[in-house]
C-alpha positions in Angstrom: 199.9 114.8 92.1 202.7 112.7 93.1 204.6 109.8 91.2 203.3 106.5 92.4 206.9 105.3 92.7 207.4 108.3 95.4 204.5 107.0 97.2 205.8 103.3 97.1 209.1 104.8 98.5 207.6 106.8 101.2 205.3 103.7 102.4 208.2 101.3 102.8 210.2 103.9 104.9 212.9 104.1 102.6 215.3 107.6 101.6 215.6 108.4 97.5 219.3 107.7 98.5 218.8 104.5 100.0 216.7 103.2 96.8 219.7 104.3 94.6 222.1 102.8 96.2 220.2 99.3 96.6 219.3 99.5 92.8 222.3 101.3 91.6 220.7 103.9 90.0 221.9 107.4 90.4 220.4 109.1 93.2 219.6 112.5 90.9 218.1 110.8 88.2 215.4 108.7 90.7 214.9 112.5 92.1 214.1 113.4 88.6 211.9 110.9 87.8 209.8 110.9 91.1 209.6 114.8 90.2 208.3 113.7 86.8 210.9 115.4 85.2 212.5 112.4 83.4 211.5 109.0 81.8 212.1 105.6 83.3 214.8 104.3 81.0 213.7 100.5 80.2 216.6 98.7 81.7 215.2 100.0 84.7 211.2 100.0 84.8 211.8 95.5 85.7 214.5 96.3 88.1 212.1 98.8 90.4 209.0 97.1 89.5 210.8 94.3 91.1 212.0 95.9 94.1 208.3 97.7 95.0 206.8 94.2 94.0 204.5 96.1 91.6 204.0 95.3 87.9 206.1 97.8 85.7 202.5 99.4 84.7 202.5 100.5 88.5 205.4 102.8 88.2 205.3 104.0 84.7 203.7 103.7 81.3 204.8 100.7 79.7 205.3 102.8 76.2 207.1 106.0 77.4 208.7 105.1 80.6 206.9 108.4 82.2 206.3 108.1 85.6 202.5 107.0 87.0 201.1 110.0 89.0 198.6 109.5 91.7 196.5 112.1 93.1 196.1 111.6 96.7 195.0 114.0 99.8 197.7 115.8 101.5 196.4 116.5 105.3 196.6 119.7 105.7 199.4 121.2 107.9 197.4 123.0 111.1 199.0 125.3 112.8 197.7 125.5 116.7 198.3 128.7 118.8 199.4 127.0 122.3 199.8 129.5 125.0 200.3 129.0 128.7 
């Protein structure tokens, strides 16, 4: 499971620093709340929502602030033995 705000990130090419310091918001606490280890605070939920272009129910719940996880397939890492 991964925070649908990390996946919005990750799609538009864009570093957790980067997103901080366009929406001047501390580059630990976006860390923490991608990790799902913190709340979106609500001065904030209209200022990403805005930024990803996504209604604030895309990135959190509108009653908690917790972050949306998405459960999506990670391709698996292979691992080739190439020998010459």
């Amino acid at each position: 499971m991964v925070s649908n705000l990390r996946l919005l990130r990750t799609r538009k090419g864009l570093t957790i620093r980067e997103v901080s310091k366009m929406l001047g918001i501390p580059e630990t606490e976006l860390c923490r709340i991608e990790k799902g280890q913190a709340y979106i605070p609500p001065k904030w939920r209209p200022k990403i929502a805005d930024f990803f272009g996504v209604p604030i129910s895309e990135i959190c719940d509108i009653t908690t602030g917790w972050p949306v996880l998405v459960d999506i397939k990670m391709p698996k890492l292979v691992r080739k033995n190439i020998s010459k």
